[in-house]
Amino acid sequence: MTFVLVAMVLGGFAGVTLTERLADASFLSAVIPEDGRGSLVIGGIGLGALTGILLPLILLGLFRGTSKTTRLRPPEAWLKLLGLLFFDVYLLVVTVVVAQLGWALPEGLTRLISVFAIGFSWIPLAVIPWEKFGLTSSIRKQFTRRSKTHGSHEPD
């Protein structure tokens, strides 16, 4: 638990550093307004912390299993890592889009709006029926198989 929390905090710092460097020394430097840099910090915290918390959990899932949960197989782990990468890119795009409000709004208001916009940007991804695309977790598949074999429709 301590390892995962430390990885989350360090990931948040790394995400802030990454997004600020994107605004300073990359092609995004001309696109990001000065009053929108706070949005990049907020998005960097979310991006880095999410990666910092999920990456160790996915890697630990490859090597550790319990009697209730099995270890992740490599294809499942790659799929989860690919999903994490997709979500990180999605969050970075949302961060850059929200930072554009800095052209029209003052810095404080831009930061306030970006907290809500970036913080709730995951909701459209949460309502997508991932089961229709075959992207369910193995735990959910095992649970539904076990329920059908035991004849119980209630969770354990």
mmCIF file of C-alpha atoms in Angstrom:
data_model
loop_
_atom_site.group_PDB
_atom_site.id
_atom_site.type_symbol
_atom_site.label_atom_id
_atom_site.label_comp_id
_atom_site.label_asym_id
_atom_site.label_seq_id
_atom_site.Cartn_x
_atom_site.Cartn_y
_atom_site.Cartn_z
ATOM 1 C CA MET A 1 0.000 0.000 0.000
ATOM 2 C CA THR A 2 2.805 2.405 0.870
ATOM 3 C CA PHE A 3 4.574 1.642 -2.393
ATOM 4 C CA VAL A 4 1.459 2.422 -4.417
ATOM 5 C CA LEU A 5 0.798 5.683 -2.555
ATOM 6 C CA VAL A 6 4.411 6.802 -3.013
ATOM 7 C CA ALA A 7 4.187 5.926 -6.707
ATOM 8 C CA MET A 8 0.983 7.981 -6.956
ATOM 9 C CA VAL A 9 2.556 11.058 -5.343
ATOM 10 C CA LEU A 10 5.734 10.790 -7.409
ATOM 11 C CA GLY A 11 3.616 10.248 -10.508
ATOM 12 C CA GLY A 12 1.736 13.457 -9.761
ATOM 13 C CA PHE A 13 5.009 15.391 -9.565
ATOM 14 C CA ALA A 14 6.257 13.758 -12.756
ATOM 15 C CA GLY A 15 2.988 14.594 -14.526
ATOM 16 C CA VAL A 16 3.256 18.259 -13.542
ATOM 17 C CA THR A 17 6.851 18.364 -14.770
ATOM 18 C CA LEU A 18 5.843 16.716 -18.057
ATOM 19 C CA THR A 19 2.948 19.057 -18.761
ATOM 20 C CA GLU A 20 4.902 22.188 -17.842
ATOM 21 C CA ARG A 21 7.763 21.155 -20.104
ATOM 22 C CA LEU A 22 5.268 20.552 -22.880
ATOM 23 C CA ALA A 23 4.097 24.138 -22.407
ATOM 24 C CA ASP A 24 7.631 25.552 -22.225
ATOM 25 C CA ALA A 25 9.791 23.717 -24.723
ATOM 26 C CA SER A 26 7.626 21.964 -27.282
ATOM 27 C CA PHE A 27 5.239 22.709 -30.093
ATOM 28 C CA LEU A 28 2.562 23.402 -27.478
ATOM 29 C CA SER A 29 4.396 26.479 -26.185
ATOM 30 C CA ALA A 30 2.713 28.710 -28.760
ATOM 31 C CA VAL A 31 -0.695 27.166 -28.153
ATOM 32 C CA ILE A 32 -0.877 27.415 -24.349
ATOM 33 C CA PRO A 33 -1.728 30.899 -23.033
ATOM 34 C CA GLU A 34 -0.007 32.213 -19.909
ATOM 35 C CA ASP A 35 -3.303 32.229 -17.993
ATOM 36 C CA GLY A 36 -3.922 28.596 -18.982
ATOM 37 C CA ARG A 37 -0.769 27.151 -17.445
ATOM 38 C CA GLY A 38 -2.621 26.395 -14.214
ATOM 39 C CA SER A 39 -4.815 23.972 -16.156
ATOM 40 C CA LEU A 40 -1.697 22.140 -17.265
ATOM 41 C CA VAL A 41 -0.612 21.751 -13.653
ATOM 42 C CA ILE A 42 -4.027 20.382 -12.673
ATOM 43 C CA GLY A 43 -4.100 18.011 -15.633
ATOM 44 C CA GLY A 44 -0.518 16.929 -14.935
ATOM 45 C CA ILE A 45 -1.419 16.035 -11.372
ATOM 46 C CA GLY A 46 -4.322 13.899 -12.547
ATOM 47 C CA LEU A 47 -2.370 12.316 -15.378
ATOM 48 C CA GLY A 48 0.669 11.484 -13.264
ATOM 49 C CA ALA A 49 -1.211 10.358 -10.171
ATOM 50 C CA LEU A 50 -3.472 8.065 -12.160
ATOM 51 C CA THR A 51 -0.523 6.515 -13.941
ATOM 52 C CA GLY A 52 1.423 6.343 -10.688
ATOM 53 C CA ILE A 53 -1.316 4.456 -8.913
ATOM 54 C CA LEU A 54 -2.390 2.099 -11.714
ATOM 55 C CA LEU A 55 0.980 1.125 -13.165
ATOM 56 C CA PRO A 56 2.269 -0.518 -9.954
ATOM 57 C CA LEU A 57 -1.089 -2.214 -9.410
ATOM 58 C CA ILE A 58 -1.037 -3.685 -12.910
ATOM 59 C CA LEU A 59 2.557 -4.841 -12.504
ATOM 60 C CA LEU A 60 1.822 -6.336 -9.087
ATOM 61 C CA GLY A 61 -1.168 -8.102 -10.615
ATOM 62 C CA LEU A 62 1.202 -9.863 -13.009
ATOM 63 C CA PHE A 63 3.162 -11.444 -10.176
ATOM 64 C CA ARG A 64 0.809 -11.693 -7.222
ATOM 65 C CA GLY A 65 -2.443 -13.494 -6.870
ATOM 66 C CA THR A 66 -4.628 -14.564 -3.991
ATOM 67 C CA SER A 67 -7.158 -17.286 -3.484
ATOM 68 C CA LYS A 68 -9.897 -14.874 -4.551
ATOM 69 C CA THR A 69 -8.174 -13.181 -7.488
ATOM 70 C CA THR A 70 -5.891 -14.841 -9.977
ATOM 71 C CA ARG A 71 -2.745 -13.312 -11.396
ATOM 72 C CA LEU A 72 -3.066 -11.224 -14.536
ATOM 73 C CA ARG A 73 -1.979 -12.935 -17.687
ATOM 74 C CA PRO A 74 0.366 -10.908 -19.933
ATOM 75 C CA PRO A 75 -2.299 -10.198 -22.597
ATOM 76 C CA GLU A 76 -4.642 -8.859 -19.912
ATOM 77 C CA ALA A 77 -1.857 -6.707 -18.458
ATOM 78 C CA TRP A 78 -1.002 -5.305 -21.907
ATOM 79 C CA LEU A 79 -4.661 -4.502 -22.479
ATOM 80 C CA LYS A 80 -4.840 -2.679 -19.153
ATOM 81 C CA LEU A 81 -1.620 -0.781 -19.928
ATOM 82 C CA LEU A 82 -2.989 0.159 -23.345
ATOM 83 C CA GLY A 83 -6.195 1.381 -21.699
ATOM 84 C CA LEU A 84 -4.129 3.413 -19.230
ATOM 85 C CA LEU A 85 -2.144 4.949 -22.088
ATOM 86 C CA PHE A 86 -5.377 5.765 -23.929
ATOM 87 C CA PHE A 87 -6.803 7.428 -20.828
ATOM 88 C CA ASP A 88 -3.578 9.394 -20.251
ATOM 89 C CA VAL A 89 -3.663 10.752 -23.802
ATOM 90 C CA TYR A 90 -7.359 11.551 -23.393
ATOM 91 C CA LEU A 91 -6.665 13.448 -20.168
ATOM 92 C CA LEU A 92 -3.783 15.328 -21.789
ATOM 93 C CA VAL A 93 -6.024 16.405 -24.676
ATOM 94 C CA VAL A 94 -8.727 17.557 -22.244
ATOM 95 C CA THR A 95 -6.068 19.481 -20.303
ATOM 96 C CA VAL A 96 -4.834 21.297 -23.401
ATOM 97 C CA VAL A 97 -8.390 22.092 -24.508
ATOM 98 C CA VAL A 98 -9.325 23.495 -21.089
ATOM 99 C CA ALA A 99 -6.089 25.498 -21.000
ATOM 100 C CA GLN A 100 -7.370 27.362 -24.055
ATOM 101 C CA LEU A 101 -9.828 29.144 -21.768
ATOM 102 C CA GLY A 102 -6.814 31.172 -20.617
ATOM 103 C CA TRP A 103 -7.082 33.238 -23.809
ATOM 104 C CA ALA A 104 -10.468 34.612 -22.720
ATOM 105 C CA LEU A 105 -10.666 34.210 -18.935
ATOM 106 C CA PRO A 106 -8.430 35.330 -16.078
ATOM 107 C CA GLU A 107 -6.061 32.787 -14.542
ATOM 108 C CA GLY A 108 -8.054 32.177 -11.359
ATOM 109 C CA LEU A 109 -11.282 31.466 -13.187
ATOM 110 C CA THR A 110 -9.470 29.254 -15.676
ATOM 111 C CA ARG A 111 -8.029 27.180 -12.844
ATOM 112 C CA LEU A 112 -11.413 26.876 -11.158
ATOM 113 C CA ILE A 113 -13.098 25.693 -14.342
ATOM 114 C CA SER A 114 -10.227 23.332 -15.128
ATOM 115 C CA VAL A 115 -10.533 21.573 -11.764
ATOM 116 C CA PHE A 116 -14.090 20.584 -12.609
ATOM 117 C CA ALA A 117 -13.578 20.003 -16.329
ATOM 118 C CA ILE A 118 -10.481 17.846 -15.927
ATOM 119 C CA GLY A 119 -11.707 16.192 -12.755
ATOM 120 C CA PHE A 120 -14.973 15.048 -14.322
ATOM 121 C CA SER A 121 -13.644 14.348 -17.813
ATOM 122 C CA TRP A 122 -13.520 10.612 -17.114
ATOM 123 C CA ILE A 123 -17.324 10.339 -16.873
ATOM 124 C CA PRO A 124 -17.885 9.820 -20.646
ATOM 125 C CA LEU A 125 -15.390 6.958 -20.541
ATOM 126 C CA ALA A 126 -17.131 5.425 -17.532
ATOM 127 C CA VAL A 127 -20.497 5.153 -19.289
ATOM 128 C CA ILE A 128 -19.170 3.409 -22.417
ATOM 129 C CA PRO A 129 -20.364 -0.230 -22.433
ATOM 130 C CA TRP A 130 -16.881 -1.768 -22.607
ATOM 131 C CA GLU A 131 -18.383 -5.269 -22.520
ATOM 132 C CA LYS A 132 -19.673 -4.805 -26.066
ATOM 133 C CA PHE A 133 -16.089 -4.285 -27.231
ATOM 134 C CA GLY A 134 -14.795 -7.337 -25.363
ATOM 135 C CA LEU A 135 -12.851 -5.198 -22.892
ATOM 136 C CA THR A 136 -14.120 -6.580 -19.590
ATOM 137 C CA SER A 137 -11.847 -7.563 -16.765
ATOM 138 C CA SER A 138 -11.053 -11.182 -16.091
ATOM 139 C CA ILE A 139 -12.366 -10.773 -12.540
ATOM 140 C CA ARG A 140 -15.804 -9.855 -13.858
ATOM 141 C CA LYS A 141 -15.742 -12.835 -16.238
ATOM 142 C CA GLN A 142 -14.763 -15.189 -13.410
ATOM 143 C CA PHE A 143 -17.496 -13.779 -11.193
ATOM 144 C CA THR A 144 -20.200 -14.312 -13.807
ATOM 145 C CA ARG A 145 -18.963 -17.856 -14.504
ATOM 146 C CA ARG A 146 -18.913 -18.681 -10.774
ATOM 147 C CA SER A 147 -22.427 -17.260 -10.283
ATOM 148 C CA LYS A 148 -23.785 -19.382 -13.081
ATOM 149 C CA THR A 149 -22.132 -22.564 -11.791
ATOM 150 C CA HIS A 150 -23.342 -22.050 -8.220
ATOM 151 C CA GLY A 151 -26.835 -21.072 -9.316
ATOM 152 C CA SER A 152 -26.690 -17.889 -7.290
ATOM 153 C CA HIS A 153 -27.312 -14.488 -8.776
ATOM 154 C CA GLU A 154 -26.199 -12.577 -5.695
ATOM 155 C CA PRO A 155 -22.640 -11.353 -5.209
ATOM 156 C CA ASP A 156 -20.535 -13.202 -2.670
#
